[in-house]
XYZ file of C-alpha atoms in Angstrom:
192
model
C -2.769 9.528 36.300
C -4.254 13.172 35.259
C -1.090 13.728 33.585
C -0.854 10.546 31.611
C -4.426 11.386 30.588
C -3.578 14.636 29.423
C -0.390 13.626 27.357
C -2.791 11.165 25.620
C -5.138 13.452 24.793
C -2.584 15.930 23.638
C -1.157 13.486 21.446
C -4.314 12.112 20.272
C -5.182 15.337 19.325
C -1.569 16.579 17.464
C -2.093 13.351 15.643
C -5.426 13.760 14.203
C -4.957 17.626 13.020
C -2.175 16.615 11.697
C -3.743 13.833 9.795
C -6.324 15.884 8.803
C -4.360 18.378 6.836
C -3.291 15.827 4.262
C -5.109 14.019 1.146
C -3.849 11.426 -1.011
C -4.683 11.858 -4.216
C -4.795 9.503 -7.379
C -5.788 10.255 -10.952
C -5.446 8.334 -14.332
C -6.649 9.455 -18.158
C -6.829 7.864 -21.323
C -3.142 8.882 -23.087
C -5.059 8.785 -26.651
C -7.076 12.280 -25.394
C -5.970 15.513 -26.684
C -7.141 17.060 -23.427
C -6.317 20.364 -25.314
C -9.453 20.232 -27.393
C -11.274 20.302 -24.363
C -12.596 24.000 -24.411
C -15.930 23.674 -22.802
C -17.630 20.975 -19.862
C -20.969 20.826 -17.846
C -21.512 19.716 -14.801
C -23.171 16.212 -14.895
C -24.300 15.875 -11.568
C -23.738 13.381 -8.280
C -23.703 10.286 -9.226
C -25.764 7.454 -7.069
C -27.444 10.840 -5.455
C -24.324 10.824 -3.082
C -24.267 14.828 -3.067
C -27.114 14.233 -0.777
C -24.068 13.800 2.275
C -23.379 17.357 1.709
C -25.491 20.190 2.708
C -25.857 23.027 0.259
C -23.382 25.474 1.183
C -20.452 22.707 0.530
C -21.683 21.452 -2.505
C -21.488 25.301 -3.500
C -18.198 25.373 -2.289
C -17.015 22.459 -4.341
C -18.775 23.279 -7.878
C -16.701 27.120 -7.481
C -13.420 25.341 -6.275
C -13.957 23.203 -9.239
C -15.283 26.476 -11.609
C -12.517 28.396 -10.646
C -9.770 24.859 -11.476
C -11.238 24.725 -14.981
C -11.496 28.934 -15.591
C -7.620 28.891 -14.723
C -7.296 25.905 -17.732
C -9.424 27.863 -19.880
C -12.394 25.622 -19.620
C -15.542 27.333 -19.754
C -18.385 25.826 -17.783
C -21.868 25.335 -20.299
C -25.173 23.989 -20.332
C -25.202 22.520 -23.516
C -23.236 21.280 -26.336
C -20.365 20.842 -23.590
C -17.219 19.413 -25.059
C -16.778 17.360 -21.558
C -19.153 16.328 -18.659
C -18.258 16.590 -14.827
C -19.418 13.707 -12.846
C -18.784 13.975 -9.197
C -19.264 10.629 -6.659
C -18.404 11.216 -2.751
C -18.288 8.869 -0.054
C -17.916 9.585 3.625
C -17.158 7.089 5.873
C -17.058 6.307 9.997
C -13.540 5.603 11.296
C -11.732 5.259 14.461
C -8.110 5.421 15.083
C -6.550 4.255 18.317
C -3.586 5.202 20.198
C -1.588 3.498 22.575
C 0.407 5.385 25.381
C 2.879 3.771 27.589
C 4.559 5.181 30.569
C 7.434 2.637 32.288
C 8.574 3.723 35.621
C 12.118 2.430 36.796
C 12.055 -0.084 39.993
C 14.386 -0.780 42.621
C 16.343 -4.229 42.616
C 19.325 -6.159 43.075
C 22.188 -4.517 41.304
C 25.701 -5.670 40.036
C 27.485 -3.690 42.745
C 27.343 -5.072 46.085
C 24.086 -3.913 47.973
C 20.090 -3.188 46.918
C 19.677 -0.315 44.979
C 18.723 0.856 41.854
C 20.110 -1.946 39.422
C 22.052 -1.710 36.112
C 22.097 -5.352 34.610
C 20.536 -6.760 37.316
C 17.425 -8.281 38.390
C 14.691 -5.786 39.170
C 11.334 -4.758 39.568
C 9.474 -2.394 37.189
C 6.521 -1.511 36.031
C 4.850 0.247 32.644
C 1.116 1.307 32.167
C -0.345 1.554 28.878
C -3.321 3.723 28.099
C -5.562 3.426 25.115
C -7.728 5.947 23.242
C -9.787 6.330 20.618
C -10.868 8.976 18.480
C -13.773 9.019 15.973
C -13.738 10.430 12.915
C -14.828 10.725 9.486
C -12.914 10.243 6.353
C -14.575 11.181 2.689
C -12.923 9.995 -0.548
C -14.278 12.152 -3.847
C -13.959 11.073 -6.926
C -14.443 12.924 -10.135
C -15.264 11.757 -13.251
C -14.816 13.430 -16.564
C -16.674 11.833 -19.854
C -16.289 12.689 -23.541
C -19.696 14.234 -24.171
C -19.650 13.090 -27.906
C -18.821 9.352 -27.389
C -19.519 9.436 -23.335
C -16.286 7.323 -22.493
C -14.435 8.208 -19.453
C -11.006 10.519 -20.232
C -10.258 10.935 -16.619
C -10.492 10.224 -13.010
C -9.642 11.748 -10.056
C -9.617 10.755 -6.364
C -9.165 12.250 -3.590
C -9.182 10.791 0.061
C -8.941 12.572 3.615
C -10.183 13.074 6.811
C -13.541 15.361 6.975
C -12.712 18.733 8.643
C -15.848 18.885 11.187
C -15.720 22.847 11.501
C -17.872 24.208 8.924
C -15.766 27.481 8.864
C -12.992 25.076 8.007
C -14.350 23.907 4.808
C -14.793 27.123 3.652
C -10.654 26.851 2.834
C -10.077 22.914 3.034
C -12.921 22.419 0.334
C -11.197 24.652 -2.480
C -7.192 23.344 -1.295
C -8.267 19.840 -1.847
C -10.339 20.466 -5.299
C -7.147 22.261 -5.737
C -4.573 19.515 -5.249
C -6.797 16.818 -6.983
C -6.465 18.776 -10.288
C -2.609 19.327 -10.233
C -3.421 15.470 -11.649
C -5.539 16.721 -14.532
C -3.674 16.548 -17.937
C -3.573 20.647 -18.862
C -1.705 22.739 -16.298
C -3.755 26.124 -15.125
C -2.449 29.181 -17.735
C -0.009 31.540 -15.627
């Protein structure tokens, strides 16, 4: 039984790093916006107060994963008179994913050849166990808004779901990767 235990939790484990790693990402823009013209933003804020989820450090994390996205597409970041406005939402959310193990174990019975034994086509007795587990985590979906600061209509949106890596030492490379992969969506490619 200790073994079955431990190939659950081994699994349970391989499944949720390698969950983890991943995000899916999503973006759409208006197709009328010369993105190009573009030169300057500012950073608008959280919307709904929903930085508040965050603790300091990773909000700093995010606003220089996001400087650093927008320095590489020649966007400079401003206080005023900013061609675009960064709005950024996040929401983190309680899940639980489940995993079923089950271990059959061969049984002795009435075989085709003459005799008992252990049957091939025959009638005989076996037996499985199944084992469940479940593993808590948290998954966060971030979505970022950029406005027209003139007019204030939405150009584009970006979105970016995955699971919350729980080791704050973690973050320090997760949070930039993911800022990072959300804005291979944006319209203007980073200058090489």
């Amino acid at each position: 039984m200790k073994k079955i235990s431990r190939k659950i939790l081994i699994l349970s484990l391989f499944t949720f790093v390698l969950n983890s790693g991943f995000a899916q990402v999503t973006a759409d823009f208006d197709k009328s916006v010369d993105f190009n013209n573009y030169k300057t933003y500012s950073f608008g804020g959280w919307q709904d107060d929903s930085g508040k989820i965050l603790n300091d450090i990773d909000k700093d994390r995010m606003r220089k994963a996001f400087q650093e996205e927008f320095a590489a597409r020649n966007m400079k970041i401003v206080t005023e008179n900013a061609d675009a406005v960064v709005v950024l939402y996040l929401v983190i959310n309680r899940e639980t994913s489940t995993t079923a193990y089950t271990n059959y174990t061969g049984g002795m019975g009435y075989g085709t050849r003459r005799g008992w034994g252990m049957g091939v086509g025959g009638v005989g007795m076996g037996s499985s166990t199944t084992t469940f587990s479940e593993n808590d985590y948290q998954e966060g979906t971030l979505v970022v808004d950029i406005y027209d600061a003139s007019d204030k209509k939405l150009i584009w949106q970006g979105t970016s779901q995955s699971t919350v890596q729980e080791n704050p030492s973690k973050r320090e490379k997760t949070i930039p990767k993911r800022v990072g992969k959300l804005m291979k969506k944006y319209p203007i490619k980073p200058v090489k």
